[in-house]
Coordinates of C-alpha atoms and ligand atoms in Angstrom, one line a residue:
M272 CA -51.0 -17.9 34.9
S273 CA -49.5 -15.4 37.4
S274 CA -46.9 -16.4 40.1
G275 CA -47.6 -17.0 44.0
T276 CA -46.7 -13.9 45.7
G277 CA -44.2 -13.9 47.8
T278 CA -44.3 -17.1 50.4
E279 CA -48.2 -17.5 49.1
A280 CA -48.8 -21.0 47.7
F281 CA -51.2 -19.2 44.7
A282 CA -51.9 -15.5 43.4
A283 CA -55.4 -14.6 43.8
V284 CA -56.3 -13.2 40.5
D285 CA -55.5 -16.5 39.1
V286 CA -57.9 -18.0 41.5
I287 CA -60.5 -16.0 40.6
V288 CA -59.9 -16.0 37.2
R289 CA -60.4 -19.3 36.8
K290 CA -63.5 -20.1 39.0
R291 CA -64.8 -16.5 36.0
D292 CA -64.1 -18.6 33.0
G293 CA -65.7 -22.1 34.3
G294 CA -63.0 -23.8 35.7
E295 CA -63.2 -25.8 39.0
L296 CA -60.7 -25.4 41.4
S297 CA -57.9 -26.9 43.1
D298 CA -58.1 -28.3 46.7
A299 CA -55.1 -26.9 47.4
Q300 CA -56.5 -24.1 45.5
I301 CA -59.2 -24.1 48.1
D302 CA -57.2 -24.6 51.4
W303 CA -55.4 -21.6 50.3
V304 CA -57.9 -19.3 49.4
I305 CA -59.6 -19.7 52.6
D306 CA -56.7 -19.3 54.6
A307 CA -54.9 -16.6 53.0
Y308 CA -58.6 -14.8 53.7
T309 CA -59.2 -15.3 57.1
R310 CA -55.6 -13.9 57.1
G311 CA -56.3 -10.6 55.1
V312 CA -53.7 -11.9 52.4
V313 CA -56.5 -11.9 50.2
A314 CA -58.2 -8.7 50.0
H315 CA -62.0 -7.8 50.4
E316 CA -61.9 -6.9 47.0
Q317 CA -61.0 -10.0 45.4
M318 CA -62.7 -12.7 48.0
A319 CA -66.2 -10.6 46.7
A320 CA -65.3 -11.3 42.6
L321 CA -64.4 -14.8 43.9
A322 CA -67.8 -14.6 45.8
M323 CA -69.4 -13.5 42.5
A324 CA -67.9 -15.8 40.0
V325 CA -68.9 -19.0 42.4
L326 CA -72.2 -17.7 43.0
L327 CA -71.9 -17.3 38.9
N328 CA -70.6 -20.3 37.9
G329 CA -71.3 -22.8 40.6
M330 CA -68.8 -25.2 42.8
T331 CA -68.6 -29.2 41.8
R332 CA -69.6 -31.4 45.2
R333 CA -65.6 -32.2 45.5
E334 CA -65.4 -28.1 45.2
I335 CA -68.6 -27.1 48.1
S336 CA -67.2 -30.1 50.3
R337 CA -63.2 -29.1 50.4
W338 CA -64.7 -25.4 50.7
T339 CA -66.5 -26.4 54.0
N340 CA -63.8 -28.4 55.4
A341 CA -61.4 -25.1 54.2
M342 CA -63.9 -23.2 57.0
I343 CA -64.0 -25.8 59.1
A344 CA -60.0 -25.9 59.4
S345 CA -60.5 -21.3 60.1
G346 CA -60.8 -21.8 64.0
E347 CA -61.7 -24.1 67.0
R348 CA -63.8 -27.7 66.3
L349 CA -65.9 -28.4 69.1
D350 CA -65.7 -31.6 70.4
F351 CA -68.8 -33.6 72.5
T352 CA -67.7 -36.9 72.4
G353 CA -67.0 -37.0 76.3
L354 CA -70.3 -36.1 77.4
R355 CA -72.4 -38.9 78.2
H356 CA -75.4 -38.3 75.8
P357 CA -75.4 -38.8 72.1
T358 CA -75.6 -35.1 70.4
A359 CA -78.6 -34.0 68.0
D360 CA -78.8 -30.5 66.7
K361 CA -82.1 -28.7 64.5
H362 CA -81.1 -25.6 62.2
S363 CA -83.7 -24.3 59.9
T364 CA -83.0 -22.5 56.9
G365 CA -85.0 -18.9 58.8
G366 CA -88.2 -18.3 58.7
V367 CA -91.3 -15.9 59.9
G368 CA -92.7 -16.9 63.3
D369 CA -90.3 -20.4 62.9
K370 CA -90.2 -20.6 67.1
I371 CA -89.3 -24.1 67.0
T372 CA -86.2 -24.6 68.4
L373 CA -87.5 -23.3 71.7
P374 CA -89.5 -25.6 72.8
L375 CA -88.1 -28.1 70.2
A376 CA -84.3 -28.6 72.6
P377 CA -85.7 -28.8 75.6
L378 CA -88.7 -31.7 74.0
V379 CA -85.7 -33.5 73.0
A380 CA -83.0 -32.5 75.8
T381 CA -86.6 -35.2 78.2
F382 CA -84.8 -37.9 75.9
G383 CA -81.9 -38.1 76.8
V384 CA -80.5 -36.5 73.8
A385 CA -78.1 -33.8 74.2
V386 CA -78.8 -31.0 72.2
P387 CA -76.3 -27.7 71.3
Q388 CA -77.7 -25.1 69.4
L389 CA -76.0 -22.2 68.7
S390 CA -78.2 -19.6 67.7
G391 CA -77.9 -16.3 66.1
R392 CA -79.5 -13.3 66.6
G393 CA -82.1 -11.6 63.3
L394 CA -81.1 -10.3 61.0
G395 CA -84.1 -8.7 58.1
H396 CA -87.4 -9.5 57.9
T397 CA -86.8 -12.9 60.2
G398 CA -86.3 -13.1 63.8
G399 CA -83.0 -14.6 65.9
T400 CA -83.1 -17.4 68.3
L401 CA -81.1 -14.9 70.7
D402 CA -84.1 -12.2 70.3
K403 CA -86.4 -14.6 71.2
L404 CA -85.2 -16.3 74.4
E405 CA -83.7 -12.3 75.8
S406 CA -87.2 -11.0 75.9
I407 CA -87.2 -13.7 79.1
P408 CA -85.3 -11.7 82.1
G409 CA -82.0 -12.1 83.0
W410 CA -81.7 -15.4 80.8
R411 CA -77.7 -14.5 79.1
A412 CA -76.7 -16.0 75.8
G413 CA -73.2 -16.3 75.7
L414 CA -71.7 -19.2 77.3
S415 CA -67.9 -20.4 77.6
T416 CA -67.6 -24.0 76.0
S417 CA -66.5 -25.5 79.7
E418 CA -70.2 -23.6 80.4
M419 CA -71.9 -25.2 77.1
T420 CA -70.6 -28.8 78.1
A421 CA -71.5 -28.5 82.1
Q422 CA -75.3 -27.7 80.8
L423 CA -75.4 -30.9 78.4
D424 CA -74.2 -33.5 81.1
D425 CA -76.5 -31.7 83.6
V426 CA -79.8 -30.2 81.9
G427 CA -78.9 -31.6 77.7
A428 CA -79.8 -28.6 76.5
V429 CA -78.1 -25.8 76.3
I430 CA -79.6 -22.6 73.3
C431 CA -76.5 -20.2 73.0
A432 CA -74.4 -17.5 70.8
A433 CA -71.9 -19.3 68.7
G434 CA -68.6 -18.3 69.6
A435 CA -66.2 -15.8 67.5
G436 CA -63.9 -18.7 67.1
L437 CA -66.2 -21.5 65.3
A438 CA -65.7 -20.7 61.0
P439 CA -64.4 -17.3 61.7
A440 CA -63.5 -18.0 57.6
D441 CA -67.5 -18.2 57.4
R442 CA -68.3 -14.8 59.3
L443 CA -65.9 -12.5 57.2
L444 CA -67.1 -14.1 53.8
Y445 CA -71.0 -14.1 54.9
A446 CA -70.3 -9.9 56.1
L447 CA -68.5 -9.6 52.8
R448 CA -72.0 -11.6 50.8
D449 CA -74.2 -9.6 53.0
V450 CA -72.9 -6.1 51.0
T451 CA -72.1 -7.8 47.3
G452 CA -75.2 -9.2 46.1
T453 CA -73.5 -12.8 46.6
V454 CA -76.1 -14.3 49.5
E455 CA -77.8 -16.2 47.1
S456 CA -75.5 -18.5 45.5
I457 CA -76.3 -22.7 46.6
P458 CA -72.6 -23.3 47.1
L459 CA -72.4 -20.7 49.3
I460 CA -74.9 -21.2 51.8
A461 CA -74.7 -24.5 51.8
S462 CA -70.3 -24.2 52.6
S463 CA -71.6 -21.4 55.1
I464 CA -74.3 -23.3 57.8
M465 CA -72.7 -26.9 57.0
S466 CA -69.4 -25.2 58.0
K467 CA -70.4 -24.4 61.1
K468 CA -73.1 -27.2 62.1
I469 CA -70.1 -29.4 61.9
A470 CA -67.2 -26.9 63.8
E471 CA -69.8 -27.7 66.2
G472 CA -69.5 -30.9 66.9
T473 CA -73.2 -32.5 66.9
G474 CA -73.4 -36.2 66.3
T475 CA -76.6 -35.6 64.3
L476 CA -77.7 -32.8 62.6
V477 CA -82.1 -32.3 61.3
L478 CA -82.2 -29.1 58.7
D479 CA -85.6 -27.3 58.6
V480 CA -85.1 -25.9 55.0
K481 CA -87.9 -23.7 54.4
V482 CA -89.3 -22.3 51.0
G483 CA -92.1 -20.0 49.8
T484 CA -92.5 -15.9 50.2
G485 CA -91.1 -15.5 53.6
A486 CA -87.8 -18.4 53.2
F487 CA -84.5 -17.6 51.9
M488 CA -86.0 -20.4 48.8
K489 CA -89.2 -19.5 47.3
T490 CA -89.6 -22.0 45.2
E491 CA -89.3 -26.3 45.8
D492 CA -86.9 -26.6 43.4
S493 CA -84.0 -24.2 44.6
A494 CA -85.1 -25.6 48.8
R495 CA -84.3 -28.9 47.7
E496 CA -81.4 -28.3 45.7
L497 CA -79.4 -26.1 49.1
A498 CA -81.3 -29.2 51.1
R499 CA -79.6 -32.6 49.2
T500 CA -75.8 -29.7 49.2
M501 CA -76.5 -29.5 52.9
V502 CA -77.1 -33.0 53.6
D503 CA -74.4 -34.8 51.6
L504 CA -71.9 -32.3 53.0
G505 CA -73.3 -33.3 56.7
T506 CA -73.3 -37.5 55.6
D507 CA -69.3 -36.4 54.3
A508 CA -68.3 -35.3 57.4
G509 CA -69.9 -38.0 59.5
V510 CA -73.0 -36.3 60.7
H511 CA -76.2 -37.7 60.7
T512 CA -77.9 -35.4 58.6
V513 CA -81.6 -35.3 57.7
A514 CA -83.5 -32.0 55.5
L515 CA -87.3 -31.6 56.2
L516 CA -88.7 -29.4 52.9
T517 CA -91.6 -27.4 55.0
D518 CA -94.1 -24.3 54.2
M519 CA -92.8 -20.8 54.9
S520 CA -95.6 -19.3 52.6
T521 CA -97.1 -18.5 55.6
P522 CA -96.1 -17.4 59.3
L523 CA -95.6 -20.3 61.1
G524 CA -98.0 -20.3 64.0
L525 CA -99.6 -16.8 64.9
T526 CA -97.3 -14.7 66.7
A527 CA -94.0 -13.2 65.0
G528 CA -91.7 -11.3 67.1
N529 CA -89.3 -11.7 70.1
A530 CA -91.9 -12.2 73.1
L531 CA -95.2 -13.2 71.4
E532 CA -93.4 -16.0 70.2
V533 CA -91.6 -16.8 73.6
R534 CA -95.1 -16.9 74.6
E535 CA -96.0 -19.7 72.3
S536 CA -94.0 -21.4 73.2
L537 CA -95.2 -21.8 76.7
E538 CA -98.2 -22.5 75.3
V539 CA -96.1 -25.7 73.0
L540 CA -94.0 -26.6 76.5
A541 CA -97.6 -26.6 78.3
G542 CA -99.2 -29.3 75.5
G543 CA -101.2 -26.9 73.7
G544 CA -100.4 -24.0 71.3
P545 CA -101.2 -23.4 67.5
P546 CA -101.2 -27.3 65.5
D547 CA -98.7 -25.8 62.7
V548 CA -95.8 -25.3 65.6
V549 CA -96.9 -28.3 67.7
E550 CA -96.7 -30.8 64.0
L551 CA -93.3 -29.4 63.5
T552 CA -91.8 -30.0 66.5
V553 CA -93.1 -33.1 66.7
A554 CA -91.4 -34.4 63.2
L555 CA -88.4 -32.3 64.3
A556 CA -87.7 -33.8 67.2
R557 CA -88.4 -37.5 66.4
E558 CA -86.1 -36.7 63.2
M559 CA -83.6 -36.1 66.3
L560 CA -84.1 -38.3 68.3
A561 CA -84.1 -41.2 65.6
G562 CA -80.2 -40.2 64.5
A563 CA -79.5 -40.3 68.2
G564 CA -80.5 -43.9 68.4
L565 CA -84.6 -43.6 69.5
P566 CA -86.3 -43.8 66.8
D567 CA -89.5 -45.8 68.6
V568 CA -89.9 -42.3 71.6
D569 CA -93.4 -40.6 71.5
P570 CA -91.7 -36.5 71.6
A571 CA -96.1 -35.5 72.0
G572 CA -96.4 -37.9 75.0
A573 CA -93.3 -35.1 76.3
L574 CA -95.1 -32.2 75.5
A575 CA -98.4 -33.3 76.8
D576 CA -97.2 -34.5 79.9
G577 CA -95.5 -31.5 81.5
R578 CA -91.8 -32.9 80.8
A579 CA -90.4 -31.0 77.8
M580 CA -91.6 -28.1 80.5
D581 CA -89.3 -29.1 83.1
T582 CA -86.5 -29.4 80.8
W583 CA -86.6 -25.5 79.5
R584 CA -87.0 -24.0 83.5
R585 CA -83.6 -25.9 84.2
M586 CA -82.5 -24.9 80.9
I587 CA -83.5 -21.3 81.2
T588 CA -82.8 -21.5 85.0
A589 CA -79.2 -22.7 84.2
Q590 CA -78.7 -19.9 81.9
G591 CA -79.5 -17.1 84.7
G592 CA -83.0 -16.9 83.5
D593 CA -86.0 -16.9 85.8
P594 CA -89.0 -19.3 83.8
S595 CA -91.5 -18.0 86.2
A596 CA -91.2 -13.9 85.2
G597 CA -93.3 -12.3 83.4
L598 CA -93.1 -12.0 79.7
P599 CA -92.4 -7.7 78.4
V600 CA -95.8 -6.1 77.5
A601 CA -95.8 -3.3 74.6
R602 CA -96.7 0.0 75.2
E603 CA -98.9 -0.3 72.1
T604 CA -101.7 -2.0 69.9
H605 CA -102.7 -1.4 66.5
T606 CA -105.8 -3.6 65.2
L607 CA -106.8 -4.9 62.0
L608 CA -109.4 -5.7 60.8
A609 CA -111.1 -8.4 57.8
P610 CA -112.2 -6.2 55.0
A611 CA -115.3 -8.3 54.5
D612 CA -117.1 -11.4 55.2
G613 CA -115.4 -14.9 53.3
V614 CA -112.5 -17.2 53.8
L615 CA -109.2 -15.9 54.8
V616 CA -106.9 -18.0 51.5
R617 CA -103.5 -15.9 51.9
L618 CA -101.4 -14.2 54.4
D619 CA -98.2 -13.7 53.6
A620 CA -95.7 -14.7 55.5
L621 CA -92.8 -12.2 54.2
A622 CA -95.4 -9.2 54.2
V623 CA -95.9 -10.1 58.1
G624 CA -91.9 -10.4 58.5
V625 CA -91.3 -7.5 57.5
A626 CA -94.2 -5.3 59.1
A627 CA -93.0 -7.2 62.7
W628 CA -89.4 -6.1 61.9
R629 CA -90.6 -2.1 61.1
L630 CA -92.3 -2.8 64.3
G631 CA -89.4 -3.9 66.3
A632 CA -89.0 -7.3 66.4
G633 CA -85.9 -7.3 64.8
R634 CA -83.2 -5.1 63.3
A635 CA -81.1 -3.5 60.0
R636 CA -78.6 -3.1 61.1
K637 CA -76.2 -6.6 62.9
E638 CA -75.8 -2.9 65.7
D639 CA -79.4 -2.4 66.3
T640 CA -80.9 -3.3 69.2
V641 CA -85.0 -5.0 69.2
Q642 CA -88.4 -4.4 70.7
A643 CA -88.6 -7.5 73.0
A644 CA -92.2 -7.2 73.3
A645 CA -93.1 -5.7 69.3
G646 CA -94.3 -7.9 66.9
I647 CA -97.6 -9.8 65.1
E648 CA -100.4 -11.7 67.0
I649 CA -102.5 -13.3 64.3
H650 CA -106.3 -14.2 64.3
A651 CA -107.0 -16.2 62.1
K652 CA -105.0 -18.8 59.5
P653 CA -104.9 -19.6 55.8
G654 CA -108.6 -21.5 55.6
A655 CA -110.7 -19.5 58.6
V656 CA -113.7 -18.3 57.5
V657 CA -113.9 -14.7 59.2
R658 CA -116.2 -12.3 59.1
G659 CA -116.2 -8.3 58.3
G660 CA -114.6 -5.9 60.2
E661 CA -113.6 -9.1 62.9
P662 CA -110.1 -9.2 64.0
L663 CA -107.0 -10.7 62.1
L664 CA -104.3 -9.0 63.6
T665 CA -103.1 -7.3 66.6
L666 CA -99.9 -5.2 65.9
H667 CA -97.9 -4.4 68.9
T668 CA -94.6 -2.0 69.4
D669 CA -93.1 0.5 71.9
T670 CA -93.6 2.6 69.3
P671 CA -96.8 4.3 67.3
G672 CA -95.0 6.1 65.0
R673 CA -94.3 2.7 63.1
F674 CA -98.1 1.8 62.7
P675 CA -98.4 3.3 59.5
A676 CA -95.3 1.6 57.6
A677 CA -96.0 -1.7 59.2
L678 CA -99.9 -1.4 57.8
A679 CA -98.3 -0.4 54.8
D680 CA -96.5 -3.4 54.9
L681 CA -99.8 -5.8 55.5
A682 CA -102.1 -3.8 53.2
D683 CA -101.4 -6.3 50.2
A684 CA -100.2 -9.0 52.6
I685 CA -104.3 -10.9 53.1
T686 CA -106.7 -12.0 50.7
V687 CA -110.2 -13.0 51.9
A688 CA -111.9 -14.3 49.3
P689 CA -115.8 -15.5 49.0
A690 CA -117.7 -17.8 51.2
G691 CA -117.0 -21.7 49.1
S692 CA -112.8 -20.8 49.1
Q693 CA -109.9 -22.9 49.6
P694 CA -106.5 -22.0 49.4
P695 CA -104.2 -23.7 47.6
H696 CA -103.2 -26.7 49.1
R697 CA -99.7 -26.6 51.5
P698 CA -98.5 -29.4 53.3
L699 CA -96.8 -28.5 56.1
I700 CA -93.9 -30.5 55.6
I701 CA -93.6 -31.0 52.1
D702 CA -90.6 -33.5 51.9
R703 CA -87.7 -35.4 53.7
I704 CA -84.7 -35.7 52.8
V705 CA -81.5 -38.2 53.7
Ligands
LIG255 N1 -77.0 -18.5 56.4 C1 -76.3 -18.8 57.1 O1 -75.3 -19.1 58.3 N2 -75.1 -19.1 56.1 C2 -75.5 -18.5 54.6 O2 -75.2 -18.2 53.6 C3 -77.0 -17.7 54.8 C4 -78.0 -18.3 55.5

């Protein structure tokens, strides 16, 4: 073994070699490597090599837990213990049409449980919650910690951007993983997500781990392993943590795209909306409320009677938004028709997500801007009986030159089978992991 360099406790190359050869890293090695990477002492190429060794050889539960704690310790920790309300948060691993945070945060807050929802912008085919809310005129994502705390006390729900001080080691490492083929490691994904959620200081955390073509995790086994790892990390950190495994083989609801998804969320808050969006919103709300000590309340009732909508309006107004303002509408639309009579048995989530992204709803690089009105409206979901020539999808964009690429993405996304056919049976909520 080579010795430490100067005043450093370890040499990065020794830590890399240990993991490369299938060994376990000690607590001291993990603490050091995360801290030294954040300080710039461990070089990006060394961290990239270590991330690849972790991807190939995995980590034990102890290593993952220590790695997560070291990333939390790299930055600040929010503390909401002084609030008048218990706190509960939700994290989704990301999917197409996943607008659930929008109705869910005000719904849960309606029952006196504070929801400190730190969210991100979208990258690639899954949309970002902040992008969706930014389609509301005036709404702003950036709040200071004191503004956030005041809003949690007053309104009960905040959806805002995570500050740079939260788990800065993860910020660096995630950007590095993105360009070194090391995102798809369950220990690294779990520690990345959970370091931010634990640092955020919530008392209860409900994880929505998506499975299917439109999700990070394509198979139920891998989604289950990710869910188990994250639930264990949360529980070990003293956060009441539950995960639902949910289907992402087809888009959630009837819209994918920023303003389109806000519009659909408003339908849910008004007591309507697509049944799958309502089912998942209510199921996640029940979990959050139960974790915060309210197992017997009825979230569906607060959607039906307008209480959740009242909280939504207060939440949007508190962040400068005008809840009564019209939402942006795309300059151009193009309708995709059913090719034949029959039953729609497949509408692929990934293809719809990529097509919405091509229409301008998402970004390819962090610096890109998004079109608020771009996206896809879905007129039929798997299981629907369709007639040839009737509308299946409406594509929305401000830049019609984007239609051909989006249509090419959708070319193999849809299967219409002869009358009497059934789509594969896929429950929306596949399992609950505690
Ligand atoms: N989201 C994160 O925050 N981190 C990952 O590693 C993957 C998804």
